[in-house]
CSV table of C-alpha atoms and ligand atoms in Angstrom, one decimal:
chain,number,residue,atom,x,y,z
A,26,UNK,CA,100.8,106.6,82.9
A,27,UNK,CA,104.1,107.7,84.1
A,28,UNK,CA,104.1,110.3,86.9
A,29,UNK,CA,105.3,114.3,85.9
A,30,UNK,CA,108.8,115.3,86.0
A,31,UNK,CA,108.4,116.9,89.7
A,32,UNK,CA,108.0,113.3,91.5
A,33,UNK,CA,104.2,113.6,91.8
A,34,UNK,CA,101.5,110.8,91.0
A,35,UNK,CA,99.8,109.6,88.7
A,36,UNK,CA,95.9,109.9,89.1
A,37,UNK,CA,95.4,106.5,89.7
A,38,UNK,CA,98.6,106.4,92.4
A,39,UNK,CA,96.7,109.6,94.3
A,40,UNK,CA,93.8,107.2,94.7
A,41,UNK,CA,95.2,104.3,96.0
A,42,UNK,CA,97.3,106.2,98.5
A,43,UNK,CA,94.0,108.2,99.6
A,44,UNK,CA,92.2,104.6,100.2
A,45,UNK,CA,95.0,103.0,101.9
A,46,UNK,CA,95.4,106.2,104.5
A,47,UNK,CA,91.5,106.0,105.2
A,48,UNK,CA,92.4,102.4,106.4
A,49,UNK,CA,95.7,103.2,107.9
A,50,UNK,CA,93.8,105.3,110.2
A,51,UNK,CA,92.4,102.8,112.0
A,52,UNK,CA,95.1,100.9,112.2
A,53,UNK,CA,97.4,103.8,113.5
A,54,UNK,CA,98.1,102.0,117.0
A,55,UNK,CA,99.2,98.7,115.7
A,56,UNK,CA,101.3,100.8,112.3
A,57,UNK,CA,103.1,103.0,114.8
A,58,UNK,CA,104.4,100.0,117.2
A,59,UNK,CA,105.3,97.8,113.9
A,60,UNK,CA,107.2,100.9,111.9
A,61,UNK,CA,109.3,101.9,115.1
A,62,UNK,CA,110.0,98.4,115.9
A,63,UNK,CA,111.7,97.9,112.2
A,64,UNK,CA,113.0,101.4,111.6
A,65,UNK,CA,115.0,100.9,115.1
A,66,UNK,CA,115.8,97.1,114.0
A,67,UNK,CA,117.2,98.3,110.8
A,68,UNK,CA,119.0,101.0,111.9
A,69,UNK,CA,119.5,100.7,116.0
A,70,UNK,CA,121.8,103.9,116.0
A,71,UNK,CA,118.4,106.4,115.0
A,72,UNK,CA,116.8,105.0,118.4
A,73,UNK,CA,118.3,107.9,120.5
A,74,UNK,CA,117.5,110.9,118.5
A,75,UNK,CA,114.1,110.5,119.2
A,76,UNK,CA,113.0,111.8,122.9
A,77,UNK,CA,109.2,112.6,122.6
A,78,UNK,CA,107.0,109.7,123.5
A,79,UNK,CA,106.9,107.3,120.3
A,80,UNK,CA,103.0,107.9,120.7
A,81,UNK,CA,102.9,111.4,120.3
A,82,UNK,CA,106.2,111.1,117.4
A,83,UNK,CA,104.1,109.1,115.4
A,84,UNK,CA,100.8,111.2,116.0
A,85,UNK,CA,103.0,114.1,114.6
A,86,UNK,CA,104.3,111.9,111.8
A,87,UNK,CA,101.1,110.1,110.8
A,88,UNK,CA,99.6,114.0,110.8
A,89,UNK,CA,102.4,115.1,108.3
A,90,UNK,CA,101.4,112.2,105.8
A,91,UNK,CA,97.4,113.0,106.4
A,92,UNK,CA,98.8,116.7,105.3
A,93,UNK,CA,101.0,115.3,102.3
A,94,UNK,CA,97.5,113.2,101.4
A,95,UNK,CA,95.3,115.8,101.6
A,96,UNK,CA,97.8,118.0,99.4
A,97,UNK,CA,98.7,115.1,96.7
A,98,UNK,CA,96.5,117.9,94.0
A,99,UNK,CA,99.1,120.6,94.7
A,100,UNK,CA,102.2,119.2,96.1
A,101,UNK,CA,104.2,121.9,94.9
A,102,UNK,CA,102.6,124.1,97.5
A,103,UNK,CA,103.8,122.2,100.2
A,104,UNK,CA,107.6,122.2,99.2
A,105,UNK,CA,108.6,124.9,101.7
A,106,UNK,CA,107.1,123.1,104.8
A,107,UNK,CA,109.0,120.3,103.9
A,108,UNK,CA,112.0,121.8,103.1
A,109,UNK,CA,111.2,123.4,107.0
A,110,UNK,CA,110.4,120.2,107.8
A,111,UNK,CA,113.6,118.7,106.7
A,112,UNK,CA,116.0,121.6,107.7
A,113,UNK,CA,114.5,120.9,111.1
A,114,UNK,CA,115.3,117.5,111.3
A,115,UNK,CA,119.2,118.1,110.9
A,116,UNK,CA,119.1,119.4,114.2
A,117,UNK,CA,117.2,116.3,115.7
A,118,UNK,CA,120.5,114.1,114.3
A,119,UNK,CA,118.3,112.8,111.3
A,120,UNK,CA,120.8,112.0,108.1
A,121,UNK,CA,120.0,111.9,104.5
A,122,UNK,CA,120.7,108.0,104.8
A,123,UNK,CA,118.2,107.4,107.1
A,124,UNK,CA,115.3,108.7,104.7
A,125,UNK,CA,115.5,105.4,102.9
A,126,UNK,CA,115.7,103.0,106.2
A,127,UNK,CA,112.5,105.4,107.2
A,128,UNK,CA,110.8,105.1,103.8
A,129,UNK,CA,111.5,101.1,103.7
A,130,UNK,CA,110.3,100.4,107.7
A,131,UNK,CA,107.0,102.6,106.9
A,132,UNK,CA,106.6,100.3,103.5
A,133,UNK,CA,106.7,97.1,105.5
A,134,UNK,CA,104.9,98.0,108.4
A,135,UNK,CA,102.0,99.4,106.3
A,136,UNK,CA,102.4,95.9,104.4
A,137,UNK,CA,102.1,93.9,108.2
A,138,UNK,CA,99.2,96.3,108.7
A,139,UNK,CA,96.8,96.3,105.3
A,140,UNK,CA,98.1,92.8,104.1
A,141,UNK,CA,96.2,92.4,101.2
A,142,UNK,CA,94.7,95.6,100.7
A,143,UNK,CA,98.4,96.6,100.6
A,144,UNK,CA,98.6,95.5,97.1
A,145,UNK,CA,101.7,95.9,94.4
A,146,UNK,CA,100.3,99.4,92.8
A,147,UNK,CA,99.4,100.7,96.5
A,148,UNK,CA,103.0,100.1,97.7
A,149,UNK,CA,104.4,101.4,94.6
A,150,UNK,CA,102.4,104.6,95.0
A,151,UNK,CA,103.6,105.0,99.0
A,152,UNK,CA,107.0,104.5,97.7
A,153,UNK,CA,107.0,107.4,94.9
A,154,UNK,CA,105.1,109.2,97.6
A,155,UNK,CA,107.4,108.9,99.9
A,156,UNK,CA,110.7,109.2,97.5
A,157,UNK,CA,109.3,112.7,96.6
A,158,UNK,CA,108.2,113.9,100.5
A,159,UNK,CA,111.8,112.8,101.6
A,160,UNK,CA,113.2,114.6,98.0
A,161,UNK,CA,111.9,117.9,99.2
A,162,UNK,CA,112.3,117.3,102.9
A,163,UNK,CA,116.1,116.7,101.7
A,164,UNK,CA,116.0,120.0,99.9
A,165,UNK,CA,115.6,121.6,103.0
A,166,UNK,CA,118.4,120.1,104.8
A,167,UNK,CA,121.0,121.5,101.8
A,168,UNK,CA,120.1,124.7,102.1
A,169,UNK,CA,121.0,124.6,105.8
A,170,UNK,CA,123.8,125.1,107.1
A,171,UNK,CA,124.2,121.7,109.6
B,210,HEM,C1,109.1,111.0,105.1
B,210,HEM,C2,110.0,111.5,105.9
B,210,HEM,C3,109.6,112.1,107.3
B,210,HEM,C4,108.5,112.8,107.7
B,210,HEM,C5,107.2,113.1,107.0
B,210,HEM,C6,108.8,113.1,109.1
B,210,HEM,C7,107.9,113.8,109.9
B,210,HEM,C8,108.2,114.3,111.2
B,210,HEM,C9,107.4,115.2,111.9
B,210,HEM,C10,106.1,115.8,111.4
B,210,HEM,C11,108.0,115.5,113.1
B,210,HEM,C12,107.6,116.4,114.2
B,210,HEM,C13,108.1,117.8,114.0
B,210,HEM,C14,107.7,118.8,115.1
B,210,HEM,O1,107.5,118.4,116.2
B,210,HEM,O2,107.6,120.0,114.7
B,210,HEM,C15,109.2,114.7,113.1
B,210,HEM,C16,110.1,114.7,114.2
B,210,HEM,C17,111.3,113.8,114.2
B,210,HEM,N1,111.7,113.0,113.2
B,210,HEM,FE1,110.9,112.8,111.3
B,210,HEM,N2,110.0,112.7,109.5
B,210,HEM,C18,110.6,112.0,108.4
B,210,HEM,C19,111.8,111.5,108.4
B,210,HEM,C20,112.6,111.2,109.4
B,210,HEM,C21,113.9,110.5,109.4
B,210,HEM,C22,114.5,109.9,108.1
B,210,HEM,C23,114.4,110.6,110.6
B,210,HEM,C24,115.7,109.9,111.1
B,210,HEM,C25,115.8,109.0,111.9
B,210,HEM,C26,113.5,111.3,111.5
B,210,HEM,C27,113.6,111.5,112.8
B,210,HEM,C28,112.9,112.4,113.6
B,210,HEM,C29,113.2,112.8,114.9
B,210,HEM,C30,114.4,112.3,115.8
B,210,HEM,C31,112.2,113.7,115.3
B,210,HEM,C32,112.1,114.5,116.7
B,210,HEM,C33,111.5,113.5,117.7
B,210,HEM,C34,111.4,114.1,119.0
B,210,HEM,O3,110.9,115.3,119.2
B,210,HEM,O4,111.9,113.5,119.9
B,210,HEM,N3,112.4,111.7,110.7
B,210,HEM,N4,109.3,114.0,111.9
């Protein structure tokens, strides 16, 4: 099965990304430490656009994707807060290049976290999830003047 044509998933992908965020949850203290620790490996320079606490950032961040989750039946509907979303994060510094350094630190750290559980067809559904979140956060950011 081959997801639609708007970037959403597949049945199957919507259920492994619901089980792997019902374990993700409880691993939210050690995710949070191990996806800012590569994100600011990979890219260093992204390390000083954020100035909340890196608890309460990922609190807000690891809220969003319970939100994104929950609305996997009807993403569509969610395309204007993300397109909010991403429109505000040009004004935090946030760049179009950065969505894939973000995409591929939360990938790893979620593999560190779930090992196993963390299998091929669950990464590959986090990664179309996440292509599509940062596709329509992105949308947001061209319509914006920067
Ligand atoms: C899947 C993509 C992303 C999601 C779901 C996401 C989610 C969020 C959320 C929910 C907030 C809080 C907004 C608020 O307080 O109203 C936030 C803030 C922020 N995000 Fe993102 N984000 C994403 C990508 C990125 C990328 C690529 C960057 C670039 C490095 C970035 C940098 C920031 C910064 C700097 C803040 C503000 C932190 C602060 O207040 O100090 N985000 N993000």
């Amino acid at each position: 099965m081959t997801p639609d044509a708007n970037g959403a998933l597949t049945p199957q992908q919507k259920r492994l990304v619901r089980e792997s965020l019902e374990s993700l949850r409880e691993y939210s203290t050690s995710l949070t430490k191990l996806f800012y620790g590569r994100l600011f490996e990979l890219a260093p320079q992204v390390r000083g656009l954020f100035k909340t606490s890196l608890e309460e950032q990922s609190r807000k961040l690891l809220d969003m994707l319970v939100t994104i989750v929950e609305a996997l039946d009807h993403f569509e509907e969610l395309r204007p807060r993300l397109a909010e979303l991403g429109a505000k994060h040009v004004t935090y510094g946030a760049r179009p290049e950065h969505y894939d350094v973000l995409r591929i630190a939360l990938l790893w750290a979620i593999t560190q976290a779930l090992e196993q559980e963390f299998d091929r067809d669950t990464k590959a559904a986090w990664d179309q999830l996440l292509h599509a979140v940062s596709a329509a956060m992105l949308e947001g950011e061209r319509i914006t003047p920067a």
